[in-house]
Amino acid sequence: MISSVRQQLIERLADGEFHSGSELATELVLSRTAVHNHIEALSGYGLEIYRVKGKGYRLAAPLSLLDAEQLLLGRSVPLHLFWQLDSTNAFLMARRERCHSGEACLAEMQTAGRGRRGRPWVSPLACHLYLSYFWRLEQGMGAVGGLSLAVGVMLAQALERCGYADIELKWPNDLYLQGRKLGGILIEMQGQIGEPCDLVIGCGINVAMPASMADLIDQPWADLQGDSAERVDRTALAQEVLAALATGMQQFEQQGLAPFIAAWGARDRFRDQAVTLLMGEREIQGVARGIDPQGNLQLELASGQIKAFGGGELSLRPQWQN
Ligand code: BTN
C-alpha cells in the first residue's frame, strides 16, 4: 500500500514544479534523508522524478490526482476511492451483496487490473481512469445482452462532453481514438437464472500514458493527453463517466439496447471495412456491416451472405493488422 507520507509527497509534487528537499522535509516533518528515500521509492510506482541540485525534486510531468472532495460532493450512492487496489472490479465484486445500483469505485492505481480474456490491464499511478460501477439488473442475466455496447456509447458520450471529439467504438467494447485503442470495458456478472443479477462494469480509459509503460501494451494505443499542453482533468472525466453511467444504466434497464443502437452505429470504427473475426481457433474473414438490434456483429461473408456473430469470446481485427 502507498503509505500516507508517500501520498502526501505525491500530492505536493503533483503540480510538476520544483520542491526543495528541505521544504518537503519541513512540511512532512521528516529528515531530508527520509524525504530522499521516499522519493526513491516513488519511482517504484512508475513516477519519473528529477532531482536537480539547488532546486530540489520535480515530476517529469504534472499529475492530475482525483479530487475526493469534488467527487463525493452530493453523492447519494457510495463512491469508494482508493490510492491503490488490486482491481476496482474485484473490489466491487467482493462486496456485491452489500452494493446498491450506482455504487462505484475509483483507484489511483491498480496492481492487478483485469482486462478482457484474462489479460492484465496496465494501471500506473495517477495516469489513467480506473473506474468500476455496480448495477443490479432486476430482469436478470437474460437482459444483459448488448450491455457492453450500450456502455461503450455511455463512455463515448461522456468523453465527448469533456471535449474529446471523434471517439469511435470497436465491437464489442473498445473505445478508439485516432485509430488506436483508448479504453476498454470489462463487465463481470454474478447471478442465478430467474433472479436479478449483479453486474460490475469496469471502465479503463487511457489519460496520459507514461513513457515507461508504453512498451507493456501489446497493441496500438491512444491517450487523451496526446500532445496537448493542457493537463487532462481526471476528476472532471470521472464525474462525466459516473453521470453517463447513472443515466445510461437506468435507460438500459428500462429499454435495453434499442436507444443506443443509432449512437453506436454513428461511432462504429470498422463499419464497411474488411475484418477478421477470431472465434477461438477459428478466423472468419468478412466486411463489417454494423450491429443488429441484439448487438451482434453483422459480417458480410465472401458469399455475400450477412451473418450475425455474438458472444463474449469474439475478437475483431482489421485485416491490415494481421
Ligand atoms: C479490456 O481488456 O479492454 C477491458 C479493460 C478494463 C479495465 C478496467 S480498469 C477498471 C476496471 N478494473 C479492472 O480490473 N478492470 C477494469
Short mmCIF file of C-alpha atoms and ligand atoms in Angstrom, two decimals:
data_model
loop_
_atom_site.label_atom_id
_atom_site.label_comp_id
_atom_site.label_asym_id
_atom_site.label_seq_id
_atom_site.Cartn_x
_atom_site.Cartn_y
_atom_site.Cartn_z
CA MET A 1 0.00 0.00 0.00
CA ILE A 2 1.14 3.58 -0.59
CA SER A 3 1.88 4.97 2.89
CA SER A 4 0.31 8.25 3.95
CA VAL A 5 3.71 10.02 3.86
CA ARG A 6 4.20 8.94 0.26
CA GLN A 7 0.65 10.02 -0.61
CA GLN A 8 1.45 13.47 0.82
CA LEU A 9 4.69 13.62 -1.16
CA ILE A 10 2.85 12.75 -4.37
CA GLU A 11 0.23 15.43 -3.62
CA ARG A 12 2.95 18.06 -3.21
CA LEU A 13 4.86 17.03 -6.31
CA ALA A 14 1.71 16.70 -8.46
CA ASP A 15 1.97 20.32 -9.66
CA GLY A 16 5.11 19.44 -11.64
CA GLU A 17 7.07 22.29 -10.02
CA PHE A 18 10.37 22.02 -8.13
CA HIS A 19 10.13 21.37 -4.38
CA SER A 20 13.31 21.51 -2.34
CA GLY A 21 14.26 18.66 -0.04
CA SER A 22 14.22 20.97 2.97
CA GLU A 23 10.77 22.37 2.11
CA LEU A 24 9.36 18.85 1.81
CA ALA A 25 11.13 17.73 4.97
CA THR A 26 9.64 20.65 6.96
CA GLU A 27 6.14 20.20 5.56
CA LEU A 28 6.06 16.47 6.17
CA VAL A 29 8.04 16.56 9.42
CA LEU A 30 10.74 14.24 8.11
CA SER A 31 14.51 14.30 7.81
CA ARG A 32 15.91 15.18 4.38
CA THR A 33 17.31 11.66 4.14
CA ALA A 34 13.87 10.23 4.76
CA VAL A 35 12.43 12.51 2.04
CA HIS A 36 15.13 11.30 -0.34
CA ASN A 37 14.39 7.64 0.45
CA HIS A 38 10.65 8.07 -0.02
CA ILE A 39 11.23 9.85 -3.33
CA GLU A 40 13.41 6.95 -4.49
CA ALA A 41 10.64 4.55 -3.53
CA LEU A 42 8.10 6.51 -5.57
CA SER A 43 10.00 5.58 -8.74
CA GLY A 44 8.83 2.04 -7.98
CA TYR A 45 5.27 3.22 -8.72
CA GLY A 46 6.34 4.32 -12.19
CA LEU A 47 6.69 8.01 -11.30
CA GLU A 48 9.57 9.74 -13.02
CA ILE A 49 11.10 12.24 -10.59
CA TYR A 50 14.05 14.52 -11.42
CA ARG A 51 16.46 15.75 -8.78
CA VAL A 52 18.34 18.96 -9.63
CA LYS A 53 20.99 20.28 -7.28
CA GLY A 54 19.99 23.59 -5.70
CA LYS A 55 16.35 23.25 -6.88
CA GLY A 56 15.06 20.01 -5.45
CA TYR A 57 12.66 17.42 -6.83
CA ARG A 58 10.24 17.67 -9.71
CA LEU A 59 7.98 15.22 -11.54
CA ALA A 60 8.71 14.71 -15.24
CA ALA A 61 5.08 15.76 -15.89
CA PRO A 62 2.41 17.15 -13.57
CA LEU A 63 -0.24 14.72 -12.30
CA SER A 64 -3.97 15.22 -12.17
CA LEU A 65 -4.91 13.45 -8.94
CA LEU A 66 -8.51 12.52 -8.23
CA ASP A 67 -10.15 15.16 -6.06
CA ALA A 68 -12.06 13.21 -3.41
CA GLU A 69 -13.96 16.26 -2.14
CA GLN A 70 -15.34 17.10 -5.58
CA LEU A 71 -16.14 13.51 -6.41
CA LEU A 72 -18.02 12.85 -3.20
CA LEU A 73 -19.97 16.11 -3.22
CA GLY A 74 -23.70 15.48 -3.34
CA ARG A 75 -23.49 11.75 -3.99
CA SER A 76 -26.38 9.69 -2.67
CA VAL A 77 -24.83 6.30 -3.53
CA PRO A 78 -21.42 5.25 -2.12
CA LEU A 79 -18.30 6.03 -4.11
CA HIS A 80 -15.19 4.19 -2.90
CA LEU A 81 -11.92 5.98 -3.58
CA PHE A 82 -8.51 4.35 -3.17
CA TRP A 83 -4.92 5.21 -3.83
CA GLN A 84 -4.17 1.60 -4.63
CA LEU A 85 -6.24 -1.53 -5.20
CA ASP A 86 -5.65 -4.84 -6.89
CA SER A 87 -8.62 -4.20 -9.16
CA THR A 88 -11.64 -1.90 -8.84
CA ASN A 89 -13.75 -4.64 -10.44
CA ALA A 90 -12.54 -7.18 -7.89
CA PHE A 91 -13.34 -4.73 -5.04
CA LEU A 92 -16.99 -4.25 -6.06
CA MET A 93 -17.45 -7.91 -6.95
CA ALA A 94 -16.27 -8.93 -3.46
CA ARG A 95 -18.83 -6.67 -1.76
CA ARG A 96 -21.59 -7.08 -4.31
CA GLU A 97 -24.12 -8.47 -1.84
CA ARG A 98 -23.98 -5.17 0.08
CA CYS A 99 -23.83 -2.96 -3.03
CA HIS A 100 -26.57 -0.69 -4.35
CA SER A 101 -27.07 0.08 -8.03
CA GLY A 102 -24.92 3.09 -8.86
CA GLU A 103 -22.26 2.31 -6.26
CA ALA A 104 -18.83 2.92 -7.77
CA CYS A 105 -15.14 2.57 -7.12
CA LEU A 106 -12.12 4.51 -8.39
CA ALA A 107 -8.45 3.89 -7.72
CA GLU A 108 -5.35 5.95 -8.47
CA MET A 109 -3.57 2.73 -9.39
CA GLN A 110 -4.30 -0.99 -9.74
CA THR A 111 -1.78 -3.71 -9.03
CA ALA A 112 -3.78 -6.44 -10.78
CA GLY A 113 -6.01 -4.56 -13.22
CA ARG A 114 -8.08 -7.00 -15.23
CA GLY A 115 -8.56 -6.81 -18.97
CA ARG A 116 -10.75 -8.97 -21.17
CA ARG A 117 -9.82 -12.56 -21.96
CA GLY A 118 -7.72 -12.78 -18.79
CA ARG A 119 -5.25 -10.11 -19.90
CA PRO A 120 -3.74 -7.67 -17.41
CA TRP A 121 -4.74 -4.00 -17.65
CA VAL A 122 -1.73 -1.71 -17.24
CA SER A 123 -2.72 0.69 -14.43
CA PRO A 124 0.09 3.06 -13.39
CA LEU A 125 -0.35 5.60 -10.60
CA ALA A 126 -2.48 8.68 -11.38
CA CYS A 127 -2.11 8.20 -15.14
CA HIS A 128 -5.43 6.82 -16.36
CA LEU A 129 -9.01 6.30 -15.23
CA TYR A 130 -9.77 3.02 -13.43
CA LEU A 131 -13.46 3.00 -12.58
CA SER A 132 -15.94 0.27 -11.74
CA TYR A 133 -19.69 0.69 -11.44
CA PHE A 134 -22.15 -1.67 -9.78
CA TRP A 135 -25.65 -2.36 -11.06
CA ARG A 136 -28.24 -4.92 -10.02
CA LEU A 137 -30.24 -5.78 -13.10
CA GLU A 138 -33.68 -6.78 -11.91
CA GLN A 139 -34.57 -8.61 -15.15
CA GLY A 140 -31.64 -10.98 -14.65
CA MET A 141 -28.94 -12.38 -16.92
CA GLY A 142 -31.24 -12.76 -19.90
CA ALA A 143 -31.40 -8.97 -20.21
CA VAL A 144 -27.64 -8.34 -20.21
CA GLY A 145 -27.17 -8.87 -23.97
CA GLY A 146 -25.72 -5.81 -25.68
CA LEU A 147 -24.84 -4.08 -22.42
CA SER A 148 -21.17 -3.68 -23.30
CA LEU A 149 -22.17 -1.86 -26.49
CA ALA A 150 -24.50 0.43 -24.55
CA VAL A 151 -21.72 1.16 -22.03
CA GLY A 152 -19.40 1.98 -24.94
CA VAL A 153 -21.89 4.62 -26.06
CA MET A 154 -22.20 6.00 -22.49
CA LEU A 155 -18.41 6.36 -22.22
CA ALA A 156 -18.04 7.88 -25.68
CA GLN A 157 -20.71 10.45 -24.84
CA ALA A 158 -19.03 11.24 -21.50
CA LEU A 159 -15.73 11.82 -23.32
CA GLU A 160 -17.45 13.99 -25.88
CA ARG A 161 -18.94 16.10 -23.09
CA CYS A 162 -15.38 16.58 -21.80
CA GLY A 163 -14.45 17.98 -25.21
CA TYR A 164 -12.94 14.93 -26.93
CA ALA A 165 -14.46 14.65 -30.38
CA ASP A 166 -14.01 11.71 -32.74
CA ILE A 167 -14.31 8.92 -30.18
CA GLU A 168 -15.03 5.68 -32.01
CA LEU A 169 -16.20 2.23 -30.91
CA LYS A 170 -14.88 -1.16 -31.85
CA TRP A 171 -17.21 -4.11 -31.47
CA PRO A 172 -17.86 -5.38 -28.89
CA ASN A 173 -16.47 -2.96 -26.31
CA ASP A 174 -13.37 -0.93 -27.07
CA LEU A 175 -13.03 2.82 -27.28
CA TYR A 176 -10.86 4.16 -30.07
CA LEU A 177 -9.23 7.50 -30.76
CA GLN A 178 -7.37 8.25 -33.98
CA GLY A 179 -7.44 4.60 -34.97
CA ARG A 180 -5.90 3.31 -31.74
CA LYS A 181 -7.32 1.81 -28.55
CA LEU A 182 -8.15 4.46 -25.96
CA GLY A 183 -10.03 2.35 -23.47
CA GLY A 184 -11.84 -0.86 -22.71
CA ILE A 185 -14.80 -2.21 -20.82
CA LEU A 186 -14.87 -5.37 -18.73
CA ILE A 187 -18.30 -6.41 -17.49
CA GLU A 188 -18.35 -9.15 -14.86
CA MET A 189 -21.57 -10.66 -13.58
CA GLN A 190 -22.90 -12.98 -10.93
CA GLY A 191 -26.38 -14.34 -10.52
CA GLN A 192 -28.76 -17.26 -10.71
CA ILE A 193 -31.16 -17.94 -13.55
CA GLY A 194 -34.54 -16.35 -12.83
CA GLU A 195 -33.13 -13.88 -10.30
CA PRO A 196 -31.74 -10.33 -10.51
CA CYS A 197 -28.09 -10.37 -11.49
CA ASP A 198 -25.18 -8.35 -10.13
CA LEU A 199 -23.09 -6.51 -12.69
CA VAL A 200 -19.72 -4.86 -12.23
CA ILE A 201 -18.94 -2.61 -15.17
CA GLY A 202 -15.21 -1.90 -15.32
CA CYS A 203 -14.00 1.02 -17.40
CA GLY A 204 -10.38 1.76 -18.20
CA ILE A 205 -9.59 4.94 -20.14
CA ASN A 206 -6.04 5.94 -21.05
CA VAL A 207 -5.46 9.52 -19.94
CA ALA A 208 -1.70 10.13 -20.04
CA MET A 209 0.45 7.11 -20.79
CA PRO A 210 3.90 7.39 -19.19
CA ALA A 211 6.78 6.52 -21.49
CA SER A 212 7.88 3.78 -19.05
CA MET A 213 4.59 1.89 -19.51
CA ALA A 214 4.09 2.29 -23.23
CA ASP A 215 6.08 -0.82 -24.13
CA LEU A 216 3.98 -3.05 -21.88
CA ILE A 217 0.95 -2.63 -24.11
CA ASP A 218 0.66 -5.18 -26.89
CA GLN A 219 -1.41 -3.15 -29.35
CA PRO A 220 -1.51 0.39 -30.75
CA TRP A 221 -2.86 2.69 -28.03
CA ALA A 222 -4.00 6.28 -27.68
CA ASP A 223 -4.39 8.54 -24.66
CA LEU A 224 -6.40 11.70 -24.08
CA GLN A 225 -3.37 13.79 -23.23
CA GLY A 226 -1.74 13.29 -26.64
CA ASP A 227 0.41 16.30 -27.47
CA SER A 228 -1.78 18.78 -25.62
CA ALA A 229 0.00 21.09 -23.19
CA GLU A 230 -3.09 21.36 -21.00
CA ARG A 231 -3.29 18.64 -18.36
CA VAL A 232 -6.38 16.41 -18.58
CA ASP A 233 -8.62 16.82 -15.52
CA ARG A 234 -9.17 13.22 -14.35
CA THR A 235 -11.71 14.28 -11.73
CA ALA A 236 -13.91 16.00 -14.32
CA LEU A 237 -13.61 12.96 -16.55
CA ALA A 238 -14.60 10.62 -13.71
CA GLN A 239 -17.60 12.82 -12.91
CA GLU A 240 -18.82 12.75 -16.51
CA VAL A 241 -18.36 8.98 -16.72
CA LEU A 242 -20.27 8.44 -13.46
CA ALA A 243 -23.09 10.71 -14.63
CA ALA A 244 -23.27 8.97 -18.03
CA LEU A 245 -23.42 5.53 -16.40
CA ALA A 246 -26.10 6.65 -13.94
CA THR A 247 -28.40 7.90 -16.71
CA GLY A 248 -27.43 5.24 -19.22
CA MET A 249 -27.92 2.27 -16.92
CA GLN A 250 -31.44 3.43 -16.00
CA GLN A 251 -32.20 3.72 -19.69
CA PHE A 252 -30.70 0.30 -20.44
CA GLU A 253 -32.69 -1.28 -17.63
CA GLN A 254 -35.94 0.17 -18.97
CA GLN A 255 -35.41 -0.07 -22.73
CA GLY A 256 -32.46 -2.40 -23.34
CA LEU A 257 -30.03 -1.76 -26.20
CA ALA A 258 -32.57 -0.12 -28.55
CA PRO A 259 -31.91 3.55 -27.59
CA PHE A 260 -28.15 3.04 -28.03
CA ILE A 261 -28.10 1.37 -31.46
CA ALA A 262 -28.00 4.52 -33.59
CA ALA A 263 -25.43 6.19 -31.35
CA TRP A 264 -23.25 3.08 -31.54
CA GLY A 265 -23.56 2.98 -35.33
CA ALA A 266 -22.54 6.64 -35.59
CA ARG A 267 -19.24 5.80 -33.87
CA ASP A 268 -18.59 2.39 -35.48
CA ARG A 269 -14.83 2.32 -36.16
CA PHE A 270 -14.85 -0.62 -38.58
CA ARG A 271 -18.12 -0.17 -40.46
CA ASP A 272 -17.74 -1.30 -44.08
CA GLN A 273 -14.16 -2.37 -43.53
CA ALA A 274 -12.58 -5.75 -44.22
CA VAL A 275 -12.06 -7.51 -40.89
CA THR A 276 -11.09 -10.85 -39.43
CA LEU A 277 -13.24 -12.22 -36.67
CA LEU A 278 -11.42 -14.52 -34.25
CA MET A 279 -13.58 -17.15 -32.55
CA GLY A 280 -11.30 -19.36 -30.51
CA GLU A 281 -9.20 -21.15 -33.12
CA ARG A 282 -11.43 -20.07 -35.99
CA GLU A 283 -10.85 -17.00 -38.16
CA ILE A 284 -13.66 -15.60 -40.24
CA GLN A 285 -12.99 -13.02 -42.93
CA GLY A 286 -15.61 -10.55 -44.00
CA VAL A 287 -16.74 -6.97 -44.21
CA ALA A 288 -18.17 -5.42 -41.04
CA ARG A 289 -21.74 -4.22 -41.61
CA GLY A 290 -22.61 -2.77 -38.23
CA ILE A 291 -24.66 -4.34 -35.45
CA ASP A 292 -28.14 -5.85 -35.31
CA PRO A 293 -30.81 -4.94 -32.72
CA GLN A 294 -29.34 -7.52 -30.29
CA GLY A 295 -25.85 -6.03 -30.59
CA ASN A 296 -24.43 -8.87 -32.69
CA LEU A 297 -21.78 -8.01 -35.24
CA GLN A 298 -23.06 -8.33 -38.80
CA LEU A 299 -20.42 -9.70 -41.07
CA GLU A 300 -20.75 -9.89 -44.84
CA LEU A 301 -19.04 -13.10 -45.90
CA ALA A 302 -17.31 -13.74 -49.24
CA SER A 303 -20.53 -15.45 -50.44
CA GLY A 304 -22.39 -12.15 -49.97
CA GLN A 305 -24.42 -13.58 -47.09
CA ILE A 306 -24.66 -11.39 -43.98
CA LYS A 307 -24.22 -13.41 -40.79
CA ALA A 308 -24.64 -12.18 -37.21
CA PHE A 309 -21.99 -13.04 -34.61
CA GLY A 310 -22.40 -12.56 -30.85
CA GLY A 311 -20.93 -13.79 -27.59
CA GLY A 312 -18.10 -12.83 -25.32
CA GLU A 313 -15.10 -14.50 -26.89
CA LEU A 314 -15.11 -12.84 -30.24
CA SER A 315 -12.32 -10.60 -31.28
CA LEU A 316 -12.12 -8.32 -34.20
CA ARG A 317 -9.05 -7.05 -36.01
CA PRO A 318 -8.79 -5.01 -39.14
CA GLN A 319 -7.14 -7.20 -41.79
CA TRP A 320 -4.26 -4.78 -42.20
CA GLN A 321 -3.12 -5.74 -38.67
CA ASN A 322 -2.83 -9.47 -39.46
C1 BTN B 1 -10.20 -4.56 -21.94
O1 BTN B 1 -9.43 -5.52 -21.88
O2 BTN B 1 -10.31 -3.88 -22.96
C2 BTN B 1 -11.01 -4.16 -20.72
C3 BTN B 1 -10.20 -3.39 -19.73
C4 BTN B 1 -10.96 -2.96 -18.50
C5 BTN B 1 -10.05 -2.30 -17.47
C6 BTN B 1 -10.82 -1.72 -16.32
S1 BTN B 1 -9.84 -0.63 -15.35
C7 BTN B 1 -11.09 -0.55 -14.14
C8 BTN B 1 -11.66 -1.95 -14.01
N1 BTN B 1 -10.91 -2.74 -13.06
C9 BTN B 1 -10.28 -3.75 -13.63
O3 BTN B 1 -9.57 -4.57 -13.04
N2 BTN B 1 -10.52 -3.76 -14.95
C10 BTN B 1 -11.42 -2.69 -15.33
#
